[in-house]
N, CA, C and O atoms as a printed pandas DataFrame, in Angstrom:
     atom_number atom_name residue_name chain_id  residue_number  x_coord  y_coord  z_coord
0              1         N          MET        A               1  -12.187   -5.849    4.472
1              2        CA          MET        A               1  -10.565   -5.328    5.558
2              3         C          MET        A               1  -10.753   -4.608    6.293
3              4         O          MET        A               1  -10.954   -3.549    5.699
4              5         N          ASP        A               2  -10.833   -4.465    7.394
5              6        CA          ASP        A               2  -11.270   -2.679    8.800
6              7         C          ASP        A               2   -9.284   -2.771    8.802
7              8         O          ASP        A               2   -8.383   -3.418    8.269
8              9         N          GLN        A               3   -9.441   -1.867    9.594
9             10        CA          GLN        A               3   -8.170   -0.478   10.082
10            11         C          GLN        A               3   -7.569   -1.420   10.897
11            12         O          GLN        A               3   -6.342   -1.369   10.813
12            13         N          ALA        A               4   -8.190   -2.656   12.013
13            14        CA          ALA        A               4   -7.924   -3.190   12.672
14            15         C          ALA        A               4   -7.174   -4.406   12.237
15            16         O          ALA        A               4   -6.286   -5.053   12.791
16            17         N          GLY        A               5   -7.908   -4.562   10.853
17            18        CA          GLY        A               5   -7.139   -6.087   10.273
18            19         C          GLY        A               5   -5.637   -5.716    9.274
19            20         O          GLY        A               5   -4.750   -6.568    9.214
20            21         N          LEU        A               6   -5.460   -4.021    8.337
21            22        CA          LEU        A               6   -4.786   -3.958    8.010
22            23         C          LEU        A               6   -3.427   -3.772    8.587
23            24         O          LEU        A               6   -2.329   -3.925    8.053
24            25         N          ARG        A               7   -3.895   -3.232   10.385
25            26        CA          ARG        A               7   -3.122   -3.096   11.545
26            27         C          ARG        A               7   -1.985   -3.974   11.271
27            28         O          ARG        A               7   -0.791   -3.842   11.001
28            29         N          ASP        A               8   -3.190   -5.337   11.524
29            30        CA          ASP        A               8   -2.509   -6.504   11.862
30            31         C          ASP        A               8   -1.057   -6.983   10.626
31            32         O          ASP        A               8    0.171   -7.018   10.699
32            33         N          TRP        A               9   -2.032   -7.261    9.638
33            34        CA          TRP        A               9   -0.884   -7.449    8.182
34            35         C          TRP        A               9    0.288   -6.121    8.359
35            36         O          TRP        A               9    1.412   -6.603    8.502
36            37         N          VAL        A              10    0.293   -5.509    8.369
37            38        CA          VAL        A              10    1.343   -4.659    7.532
38            39         C          VAL        A              10    2.194   -4.218    9.398
39            40         O          VAL        A              10    3.387   -4.458    9.583
40            41         N          GLY        A              11    1.555   -3.771   10.200
41            42        CA          GLY        A              11    2.603   -3.530   11.763
42            43         C          GLY        A              11    3.304   -3.799   11.701
43            44         O          GLY        A              11    4.273   -3.087   11.435
44            45         N          GLY        A              12    3.368   -5.403   11.959
45            46        CA          GLY        A              12    5.295   -6.309   11.972
46            47         C          GLY        A              12    5.906   -5.981   10.963
47            48         O          GLY        A              12    7.134   -6.073   10.936
48            49         N          TRP        A              13    5.481   -5.709   10.331
49            50        CA          TRP        A              13    6.674   -5.182    9.163
50            51         C          TRP        A              13    7.645   -4.234    9.390
51            52         O          TRP        A              13    7.308   -3.078    9.646
52            53         N          PRO        A              14    9.606   -4.780    9.294
53            54        CA          PRO        A              14   10.255   -3.157    9.552
54            55         C          PRO        A              14   10.479   -2.381    9.105
55            56         O          PRO        A              14   10.901   -2.197    7.963
56            57         N          GLY        A              15   10.082   -1.236   10.489
57            58        CA          GLY        A              15    9.793    0.041    9.807
58            59         C          GLY        A              15    8.796    0.933    9.601
59            60         O          GLY        A              15    8.598    2.136    9.430
60            61         N          VAL        A              16    8.119   -0.345    9.701
61            62        CA          VAL        A              16    6.116    0.385    9.219
62            63         C          VAL        A              16    5.987    1.338   10.995
63            64         O          VAL        A              16    6.194    1.173   12.197
64            65         N          GLU        A              17    5.479    2.384    9.954
65            66        CA          GLU        A              17    4.009    3.341   11.123
66            67         C          GLU        A              17    3.679    3.692   10.569
67            68         O          GLU        A              17    3.836    3.675    9.349
68            69         N          ALA        A              18    2.890    4.316   11.371
69            70        CA          ALA        A              18    0.974    4.311   10.919
70            71         C          ALA        A              18    1.194    5.950   11.373
71            72         O          ALA        A              18    1.870    6.561   12.201
72            73         N          SER        A              19    0.298    6.239   10.419
73            74        CA          SER        A              19   -0.482    8.242   10.921
74            75         C          SER        A              19   -1.665    8.024   10.188
75            76         O          SER        A              19   -2.068    7.230    9.338
76            77         N          ILE        A              20   -2.162    9.181   10.923
77            78        CA          ILE        A              20   -3.474   10.121   10.127
78            79         C          ILE        A              20   -2.828   11.133    9.586
79            80         O          ILE        A              20   -2.045   11.798   10.265
80            81         N          LYS        A              21   -3.067   11.406    8.251
81            82        CA          LYS        A              21   -2.570   12.043    7.691
82            83         C          LYS        A              21   -3.920   12.802    6.534
83            84         O          LYS        A              21   -4.847   12.138    6.070
84            85         N          TRP        A              22   -3.705   14.246    6.282
85            86        CA          TRP        A              22   -5.714   14.976    5.953
86            87         C          TRP        A              22   -6.396   14.441    6.680
87            88         O          TRP        A              22   -7.209   13.808    6.005
88            89         N          GLY        A              23   -6.531   14.333    7.479
89            90        CA          GLY        A              23   -7.700   14.845    9.018
90            91         C          GLY        A              23   -8.187   13.574    8.378
91            92         O          GLY        A              23   -8.534   13.015    9.418
92            93         N          GLU        A              24   -8.501   12.603    7.318
93            94        CA          GLU        A              24   -9.373   11.171    7.400
94            95         C          GLU        A              24   -8.190    9.942    6.652
95            96         O          GLU        A              24   -8.743    8.856    6.478
96            97         N          ASP        A              25   -7.485    9.958    6.443
97            98        CA          ASP        A              25   -6.556    8.700    6.132
98            99         C          ASP        A              25   -6.024    8.523    6.716
99           100         O          ASP        A              25   -5.312    9.472    7.044
100          101         N          LEU        A              26   -5.760    7.019    7.548
101          102        CA          LEU        A              26   -4.747    6.420    7.958
102          103         C          LEU        A              26   -3.440    5.764    7.081
103          104         O          LEU        A              26   -3.396    4.558    6.839
104          105         N          VAL        A              27   -2.742    6.391    6.789
105          106        CA          VAL        A              27   -1.531    5.908    6.246
106          107         C          VAL        A              27   -0.316    5.060    6.736
107          108         O          VAL        A              27    0.045    5.215    7.902
108          109         N          PHE        A              28    0.284    4.251    6.000
109          110        CA          PHE        A              28    1.262    3.271    6.378
110          111         C          PHE        A              28    2.240    3.647    5.455
111          112         O          PHE        A              28    2.337    3.805    4.238
112          113         N          SER        A              29    3.157    3.764    6.785
113          114        CA          SER        A              29    4.797    4.474    5.310
114          115         C          SER        A              29    6.165    3.047    6.147
115          116         O          SER        A              29    6.194    2.009    6.809
116          117         N          VAL        A              30    6.892    3.877    5.576
117          118        CA          VAL        A              30    8.299    2.890    5.903
118          119         C          VAL        A              30    9.067    3.571    5.605
119          120         O          VAL        A              30    9.052    3.948    4.434
120          121         N          ALA        A              31   10.467    4.230    6.818
121          122        CA          ALA        A              31   10.978    4.873    6.830
122          123         C          ALA        A              31   10.423    6.826    6.160
123          124         O          ALA        A              31   11.245    7.620    5.702
124          125         N          GLY        A              32    9.144    7.078    6.288
125          126        CA          GLY        A              32    8.786    8.344    5.858
126          127         C          GLY        A              32    7.727    7.994    4.597
127          128         O          GLY        A              32    6.596    8.454    4.438
128          129         N          LYS        A              33    8.299    7.237    3.931
129          130        CA          LYS        A              33    7.473    7.097    2.625
130          131         C          LYS        A              33    6.365    5.976    2.505
131          132         O          LYS        A              33    6.552    4.769    2.351
132          133         N          MET        A              34    5.184    6.646    2.612
133          134        CA          MET        A              34    3.895    6.073    1.934
134          135         C          MET        A              34    4.034    4.700    0.931
135          136         O          MET        A              34    4.632    4.633   -0.143
136          137         N          PHE        A              35    3.188    3.494    1.730
137          138        CA          PHE        A              35    2.813    2.730    0.851
138          139         C          PHE        A              35    1.413    2.260    0.751
139          140         O          PHE        A              35    1.116    1.706   -0.308
140          141         N          CYS        A              36    0.412    2.388    1.741
141          142        CA          CYS        A              36   -0.705    2.406    2.256
142          143         C          CYS        A              36   -1.743    3.436    2.514
143          144         O          CYS        A              36   -1.477    4.127    3.497
144          145         N          VAL        A              37   -3.076    3.794    1.782
145          146        CA          VAL        A              37   -3.259    4.371    2.840
146          147         C          VAL        A              37   -4.900    3.588    2.592
147          148         O          VAL        A              37   -5.122    2.843    1.638
148          149         N          THR        A              38   -5.845    3.908    3.560
149          150        CA          THR        A              38   -7.170    3.671    4.142
150          151         C          THR        A              38   -7.641    4.988    4.572
151          152         O          THR        A              38   -7.059    6.067    4.682
152          153         N          ARG        A              39   -9.041    4.560    4.823
153          154        CA          ARG        A              39   -9.786    5.705    5.625
154          155         C          ARG        A              39   -9.318    5.534    6.926
155          156         O          ARG        A              39   -8.678    4.523    7.214
156          157         N          ALA        A              40   -9.647    6.707    8.036
157          158        CA          ALA        A              40   -8.815    6.004    9.393
158          159         C          ALA        A              40  -10.317    5.987    9.860
159          160         O          ALA        A              40  -10.289    5.634   11.038
160          161         N          HIS        A              41  -11.174    6.134    9.602
161          162        CA          HIS        A              41  -12.405    5.522   10.085
162          163         C          HIS        A              41  -13.248    4.747    9.649
163          164         O          HIS        A              41  -13.582    4.913    8.476
164          165         N          GLY        A              42  -14.000    3.428   10.581
165          166        CA          GLY        A              42  -14.785    2.335    9.166
166          167         C          GLY        A              42  -13.400    1.782    8.807
167          168         O          GLY        A              42  -12.228    1.949    9.147
168          169         N          SER        A              43  -14.318    0.829    7.710
169          170        CA          SER        A              43  -13.361    0.016    6.281
170          171         C          SER        A              43  -13.912    0.798    5.436
171          172         O          SER        A              43  -14.819    1.578    5.728
172          173         N          GLY        A              44  -13.303    0.634    4.054
173          174        CA          GLY        A              44  -13.265    1.304    2.840
174          175         C          GLY        A              44  -12.701    0.805    1.413
175          176         O          GLY        A              44  -12.676   -0.287    0.845
176          177         N          ALA        A              45  -12.307    1.973    1.128
177          178        CA          ALA        A              45  -11.344    1.108   -0.612
178          179         C          ALA        A              45   -9.574    1.671    0.650
179          180         O          ALA        A              45   -9.402    2.647    1.379
180          181         N          VAL        A              46   -8.676    0.478    0.319
181          182        CA          VAL        A              46   -7.207    0.695    0.167
182          183         C          VAL        A              46   -6.546    0.968   -1.045
183          184         O          VAL        A              46   -6.894    0.458   -2.110
184          185         N          SER        A              47   -5.757    1.628   -0.945
185          186        CA          SER        A              47   -5.436    2.128   -1.756
186          187         C          SER        A              47   -3.197    1.666   -1.799
187          188         O          SER        A              47   -2.703    1.463   -0.690
188          189         N          PHE        A              48   -2.265    1.580   -3.001
189          190        CA          PHE        A              48   -1.238    1.169   -2.616
190          191         C          PHE        A              48   -0.544    0.623   -4.330
191          192         O          PHE        A              48   -0.975    0.016   -5.310
192          193         N          LYS        A              49    0.803    1.306   -3.887
193          194        CA          LYS        A              49    1.607    1.157   -4.922
194          195         C          LYS        A              49    1.649   -0.461   -5.095
195          196         O          LYS        A              49    1.569   -1.322   -4.218
196          197         N          VAL        A              50    1.852   -0.654   -6.995
197          198        CA          VAL        A              50    2.027   -1.608   -7.408
198          199         C          VAL        A              50    3.361   -1.226   -8.678
199          200         O          VAL        A              50    3.548   -0.089   -9.111
200          201         N          GLU        A              51    3.935   -2.102   -8.979
201          202        CA          GLU        A              51    4.795   -2.368  -10.310
202          203         C          GLU        A              51    4.513   -1.697  -11.600
203          204         O          GLU        A              51    3.568   -1.992  -12.332
204          205         N          ASP        A              52    5.522   -0.642  -11.868
205          206        CA          ASP        A              52    5.082    0.516  -13.335
206          207         C          ASP        A              52    3.521   -0.545  -14.270
207          208         O          ASP        A              52    2.369   -0.127  -14.389
208          209         N          ASP        A              53    4.098   -2.004  -14.803
209          210        CA          ASP        A              53    4.187   -3.064  -15.610
210          211         C          ASP        A              53    2.410   -3.836  -15.169
211          212         O          ASP        A              53    1.634   -4.409  -15.934
212          213         N          ARG        A              54    2.255   -3.543  -13.665
213          214        CA          ARG        A              54    0.642   -4.257  -12.870
214          215         C          ARG        A              54   -0.366   -3.256  -13.378
215          216         O          ARG        A              54   -1.502   -3.417  -13.824
216          217         N          PHE        A              55    0.580   -1.866  -13.130
217          218        CA          PHE        A              55   -0.464   -0.772  -12.956
218          219         C          PHE        A              55   -1.648   -0.696  -14.301
219          220         O          PHE        A              55   -2.657   -0.315  -13.709
220          221         N          LEU        A              56   -1.936   -0.821  -15.417
221          222        CA          LEU        A              56   -2.388   -1.249  -16.505
222          223         C          LEU        A              56   -3.708   -2.548  -16.692
223          224         O          LEU        A              56   -4.829   -2.496  -17.197
224          225         N          GLU        A              57   -2.946   -3.646  -16.033
225          226        CA          GLU        A              57   -3.047   -4.812  -16.116
226          227         C          GLU        A              57   -4.659   -4.881  -15.038
227          228         O          GLU        A              57   -5.848   -5.049  -15.312
228          229         N          LEU        A              58   -3.675   -4.586  -13.409
229          230        CA          LEU        A              58   -4.829   -4.393  -12.088
230          231         C          LEU        A              58   -5.359   -3.512  -12.524
231          232         O          LEU        A              58   -6.470   -3.628  -12.006
232          233         N          THR        A              59   -5.418   -2.163  -13.488
233          234        CA          THR        A              59   -6.668   -1.443  -13.055
234          235         C          THR        A              59   -7.846   -1.668  -13.967
235          236         O          THR        A              59   -8.899   -1.057  -13.784
236          237         N          GLU        A              60   -7.674   -2.611  -15.032
237          238        CA          GLU        A              60   -8.799   -3.254  -15.981
238          239         C          GLU        A              60   -9.598   -4.400  -15.235
239          240         O          GLU        A              60  -10.623   -4.823  -15.771
240          241         N          ARG        A              61   -9.193   -4.903  -14.069
241          242        CA          ARG        A              61   -9.510   -5.057  -12.859
242          243         C          ARG        A              61  -10.892   -5.426  -12.759
243          244         O          ARG        A              61  -10.662   -6.229  -13.664
244          245         N          PRO        A              62  -12.156   -5.609  -12.510
245          246        CA          PRO        A              62  -13.458   -5.338  -11.764
246          247         C          PRO        A              62  -12.949   -5.046  -10.085
247          248         O          PRO        A              62  -12.576   -5.983   -9.379
248          249         N          GLY        A              63  -12.997   -3.628   -9.587
249          250        CA          GLY        A              63  -12.821   -3.318   -8.238
250          251         C          GLY        A              63  -11.431   -2.396   -7.912
251          252         O          GLY        A              63  -10.774   -2.066   -6.924
252          253         N          PHE        A              64  -11.413   -2.234   -9.081
253          254        CA          PHE        A              64   -9.191   -1.845   -8.839
254          255         C          PHE        A              64   -9.648   -0.839  -10.161
255          256         O          PHE        A              64  -10.428   -0.991  -11.101
256          257         N          GLN        A              65   -8.708    0.304   -9.702
257          258        CA          GLN        A              65   -9.391    1.716  -10.581
258          259         C          GLN        A              65   -7.843    2.575   -9.738
259          260         O          GLN        A              65   -7.406    2.474   -8.591
260          261         N          PRO        A              66   -7.489    3.182  -10.637
261          262        CA          PRO        A              66   -6.424    4.293  -10.018
262          263         C          PRO        A              66   -6.999    5.248   -8.669
263          264         O          PRO        A              66   -7.992    5.717   -8.113
264          265         N          ALA        A              67   -6.044    5.161   -8.654
265          266        CA          ALA        A              67   -5.909    5.728   -6.816
266          267         C          ALA        A              67   -6.063    7.692   -7.457
267          268         O          ALA        A              67   -5.739    8.092   -8.575
268          269         N          PRO        A              68   -6.613    8.498   -6.363
269          270        CA          PRO        A              68   -6.611    9.781   -6.693
270          271         C          PRO        A              68   -5.644   10.153   -5.993
271          272         O          PRO        A              68   -5.204    9.956   -4.861
272          273         N          TYR        A              69   -5.358   10.829   -7.038
273          274        CA          TYR        A              69   -4.222   11.985   -6.585
274          275         C          TYR        A              69   -2.322   11.160   -6.917
275          276         O          TYR        A              69   -1.394   11.870   -7.302
276          277         N          LEU        A              70   -2.143    9.466   -6.624
277          278        CA          LEU        A              70   -1.358    9.182   -6.719
278          279         C          LEU        A              70   -1.298    7.880   -8.134
279          280         O          LEU        A              70   -0.768    6.772   -8.057
280          281         N          ALA        A              71   -1.868    8.352   -9.085
281          282        CA          ALA        A              71   -2.315    7.029   -9.820
282          283         C          ALA        A              71   -0.931    7.027  -10.679
283          284         O          ALA        A              71   -0.176    6.105  -10.988
284          285         N          ARG        A              72   -0.885    8.937  -11.035
285          286        CA          ARG        A              72    1.032    9.033  -11.442
286          287         C          ARG        A              72    1.885    8.093  -11.090
287          288         O          ARG        A              72    2.559    7.639  -12.014
288          289         N          SER        A              73    2.111    7.542   -9.748
289          290        CA          SER        A              73    3.433    7.314   -9.175
290          291         C          SER        A              73    3.131    5.602   -8.888
291          292         O          SER        A              73    3.552    4.789   -8.065
292          293         N          HIS        A              74    1.642    5.527  -10.676
293          294        CA          HIS        A              74    1.284    4.075  -10.298
294          295         C          HIS        A              74    1.006    3.285   -9.126
295          296         O          HIS        A              74    1.815    2.383   -8.909
296          297         N          TRP        A              75   -0.006    3.423   -8.274
297          298        CA          TRP        A              75   -0.598    3.279   -7.562
298          299         C          TRP        A              75   -2.038    2.915   -7.850
299          300         O          TRP        A              75   -2.651    3.298   -8.847
300          301         N          VAL        A              76   -2.513    2.163   -6.918
301          302        CA          VAL        A              76   -4.338    1.437   -7.456
302          303         C          VAL        A              76   -4.888    1.486   -6.031
303          304         O          VAL        A              76   -4.253    1.383   -4.983
304          305         N          MET        A              77   -6.481    1.704   -6.245
305          306        CA          MET        A              77   -7.274    1.422   -5.368
306          307         C          MET        A              77   -8.100    0.545   -5.274
307          308         O          MET        A              77   -8.388    0.072   -6.374
308          309         N          VAL        A              78   -8.512    0.197   -4.611
309          310        CA          VAL        A              78   -9.533   -1.288   -4.262
310          311         C          VAL        A              78  -10.141   -1.041   -3.468
311          312         O          VAL        A              78   -9.746   -0.831   -2.321
312          313         N          GLU        A              79  -11.940   -0.972   -4.083
313          314        CA          GLU        A              79  -13.130   -0.170   -3.452
314          315         C          GLU        A              79  -13.386   -1.471   -2.151
315          316         O          GLU        A              79  -13.270   -1.144   -0.969
316          317         N          GLU        A              80  -13.652   -2.582   -2.447
317          318        CA          GLU        A              80  -13.802   -2.999   -2.046
318          319         C          GLU        A              80  -12.661   -4.194   -1.695
319          320         O          GLU        A              80  -12.464   -5.005   -2.599
320          321         N          PRO        A              81  -12.046   -4.325   -0.686
321          322        CA          PRO        A              81  -10.988   -5.025   -0.304
322          323         C          PRO        A              81  -11.330   -6.459    0.399
323          324         O          PRO        A              81  -10.649   -7.473    0.243
324          325         N          GLY        A              82  -12.426   -6.368    1.146
325          326        CA          GLY        A              82  -12.781   -7.538    1.311
326          327         C          GLY        A              82  -13.028   -8.573    0.267
327          328         O          GLY        A              82  -12.486   -9.665    0.436
328          329         N          ARG        A              83  -13.811   -8.374   -0.849
329          330        CA          ARG        A              83  -13.680   -8.913   -1.855
330          331         C          ARG        A              83  -12.565  -10.287   -2.970
331          332         O          ARG        A              83  -12.643  -11.223   -3.765
332          333         N          LEU        A              84  -11.465   -9.255   -2.048
333          334        CA          LEU        A              84   -9.769   -9.861   -2.869
334          335         C          LEU        A              84  -10.119  -11.573   -2.050
335          336         O          LEU        A              84  -11.024  -11.607   -1.215
336          337         N          PRO        A              85   -9.260  -13.013   -2.413
337          338        CA          PRO        A              85   -8.551  -13.107   -1.728
338          339         C          PRO        A              85   -7.687  -12.208   -0.572
339          340         O          PRO        A              85   -6.866  -11.389   -0.985
340          341         N          PRO        A              86   -7.889  -12.380    0.838
341          342        CA          PRO        A              86   -7.013  -11.971    1.611
342          343         C          PRO        A              86   -5.356  -12.319    1.413
343          344         O          PRO        A              86   -4.342  -11.704    1.742
344          345         N          GLY        A              87   -5.608  -13.723    0.651
345          346        CA          GLY        A              87   -3.824  -13.994    0.190
346          347         C          GLY        A              87   -3.336  -13.323   -0.725
347          348         O          GLY        A              87   -2.109  -13.415   -0.751
348          349         N          GLU        A              88   -3.851  -12.557   -1.645
349          350        CA          GLU        A              88   -3.906  -11.749   -2.808
350          351         C          GLU        A              88   -3.686  -10.247   -2.404
351          352         O          GLU        A              88   -2.799   -9.483   -2.786
352          353         N          LEU        A              89   -4.831   -9.999   -1.443
353          354        CA          LEU        A              89   -4.642   -8.668   -0.892
354          355         C          LEU        A              89   -3.279   -8.021    0.173
355          356         O          LEU        A              89   -2.812   -6.938    0.526
356          357         N          ARG        A              90   -3.069   -9.395    0.359
357          358        CA          ARG        A              90   -2.064   -9.527    1.647
358          359         C          ARG        A              90   -0.497   -9.108    0.384
359          360         O          ARG        A              90    0.226   -8.112    0.367
360          361         N          ALA        A              91   -0.488  -10.086   -0.317
361          362        CA          ALA        A              91    0.825  -10.261   -1.274
362          363         C          ALA        A              91    1.261   -8.877   -1.517
363          364         O          ALA        A              91    2.289   -8.310   -1.147
364          365         N          LEU        A              92   -0.382   -8.168   -2.673
365          366        CA          LEU        A              92   -0.535   -6.969   -2.583
366          367         C          LEU        A              92    0.599   -5.768   -2.033
367          368         O          LEU        A              92    1.433   -5.064   -2.603
368          369         N          LEU        A              93    0.162   -5.938   -0.649
369          370        CA          LEU        A              93    0.825   -4.984    0.000
370          371         C          LEU        A              93    1.570   -5.028    0.223
371          372         O          LEU        A              93    2.290   -4.033    0.154
372          373         N          ARG        A              94    1.980   -6.101    0.632
373          374        CA          ARG        A              94    3.978   -5.925    0.753
374          375         C          ARG        A              94    4.538   -5.993   -0.290
375          376         O          ARG        A              94    5.694   -5.576   -0.219
376          377         N          ARG        A              95    4.221   -6.357   -1.307
377          378        CA          ARG        A              95    4.827   -6.234   -3.075
378          379         C          ARG        A              95    4.894   -4.560   -2.762
379          380         O          ARG        A              95    6.032   -4.119   -2.919
380          381         N          SER        A              96    3.863   -3.529   -2.339
381          382        CA          SER        A              96    3.921   -2.220   -2.034
382          383         C          SER        A              96    5.020   -1.858   -0.821
383          384         O          SER        A              96    5.609   -0.778   -0.789
384          385         N          TYR        A              97    5.159   -2.627   -0.101
385          386        CA          TYR        A              97    5.624   -2.100    0.745
386          387         C          TYR        A              97    7.373   -2.398    0.226
387          388         O          TYR        A              97    8.308   -1.597    0.229
388          389         N          GLU        A              98    7.357   -3.366   -0.052
389          390        CA          GLU        A              98    9.066   -3.488   -0.842
390          391         C          GLU        A              98    9.435   -2.841   -2.493
391          392         O          GLU        A              98   10.373   -2.885   -3.289
392          393         N          LEU        A              99    8.356   -2.368   -2.426
393          394        CA          LEU        A              99    8.670   -1.549   -3.703
394          395         C          LEU        A              99    9.292   -0.017   -3.355
395          396         O          LEU        A              99   10.126    0.649   -3.967
396          397         N          VAL        A             100    8.494    0.278   -2.047
397          398        CA          VAL        A             100    8.826    1.793   -1.334
398          399         C          VAL        A             100   10.218    1.798   -1.016
399          400         O          VAL        A             100   11.009    2.660   -1.398
400          401         N          ARG        A             101   10.550    0.601   -0.155
401          402        CA          ARG        A             101   11.269   -0.055    0.672
402          403         C          ARG        A             101   12.849    0.022   -0.258
403          404         O          ARG        A             101   13.853    0.553    0.217
404          405         N          GLU        A             102   12.800   -0.616   -1.635
405          406        CA          GLU        A             102   14.030   -0.877   -2.469
406          407         C          GLU        A             102   14.014    0.551   -3.261
407          408         O          GLU        A             102   14.107    0.345   -4.471
408          409         N          LYS        A             103   13.921    2.000   -2.923
409          410        CA          LYS        A             103   14.132    3.024   -3.187
410          411         C          LYS        A             103   14.545    3.822   -1.827
411          412         O          LYS        A             103   14.681    5.043   -1.738
412          413         N          LEU        A             104   14.601    3.507   -1.486
413          414        CA          LEU        A             104   15.351    3.773    0.328
414          415         C          LEU        A             104   16.794    4.100    0.100
415          416         O          LEU        A             104   17.413    3.423   -0.721
416          417         N          PRO        A             105   17.180    4.726    0.514
417          418        CA          PRO        A             105   18.961    4.624    0.865
418          419         C          PRO        A             105   18.988    3.437    1.247
419          420         O          PRO        A             105   18.125    2.740    1.779
420          421         N          LYS        A             106   20.898    3.068    0.699
421          422        CA          LYS        A             106   20.893    1.782    0.719
422          423         C          LYS        A             106   20.876    1.342    2.487
423          424         O          LYS        A             106   20.187    0.504    3.069
424          425         N          LYS        A             107   22.105    2.445    3.103
425          426        CA          LYS        A             107   21.974    2.279    4.119
426          427         C          LYS        A             107   20.354    1.791    5.669
427          428         O          LYS        A             107   20.275    1.016    6.622
428          429         N          THR        A             108   19.327    2.952    4.935
429          430        CA          THR        A             108   17.949    2.565    5.587
430          431         C          THR        A             108   17.404    1.049    4.996
431          432         O          THR        A             108   16.938    0.217    5.775
432          433         N          GLN        A             109   17.465    0.915    4.226
433          434        CA          GLN        A             109   17.788   -0.770    3.605
434          435         C          GLN        A             109   18.246   -1.924    4.629
435          436         O          GLN        A             109   17.783   -2.927    5.173
436          437         N          ARG        A             110   19.082   -1.399    4.583
437          438        CA          ARG        A             110   20.246   -2.440    5.875
438          439         C          ARG        A             110   19.449   -2.665    7.072
439          440         O          ARG        A             110   18.921   -3.640    7.606
440          441         N          GLU        A             111   19.582   -0.990    7.386
441          442        CA          GLU        A             111   18.934   -0.914    9.043
442          443         C          GLU        A             111   17.470   -1.610    8.798
443          444         O          GLU        A             111   17.013   -2.000    9.873
444          445         N          LEU        A             112   16.745   -1.833    7.864
445          446        CA          LEU        A             112   15.471   -2.174    8.049
446          447         C          LEU        A             112   15.462   -4.125    7.636
447          448         O          LEU        A             112   14.595   -4.994    7.546
448          449         N          ALA        A             113   16.208   -4.090    7.562
449          450        CA          ALA        A             113   17.243   -5.828    7.189
450          451         C          ALA        A             113   15.907   -6.785    7.791
451          452         O          ALA        A             113   15.924   -6.631    9.013
452          453         N          ASP        A             114   14.718   -7.747    7.388
453          454        CA          ASP        A             114   13.971   -8.545    8.660
454          455         C          ASP        A             114   14.844   -9.458    7.961
455          456         O          ASP        A             114   14.944  -10.626    8.337
């Protein structure tokens, strides 16, 4: 999974914005709240939020680990996202988007209705 592919997948979801943070990370956000992070240049690991009860399940799987600096908020990192079936990765990213979106104020959620 490269940056262009990731942009294609998540870029069309309501309210999604992409920005460079910390000098080297491409961050996808909805209404200013992050839901996915990857390297800005080249391909590499992808980090995203998961449900609290899936955090341990996923971090026990090969290729997944707690995301640096974000694990306390139940974020995981996939070192080699290309090894996951594309449908599974896309579903995990969509769920991350939904989890973040669900925490937004109700008015903002209504404005983002898809």
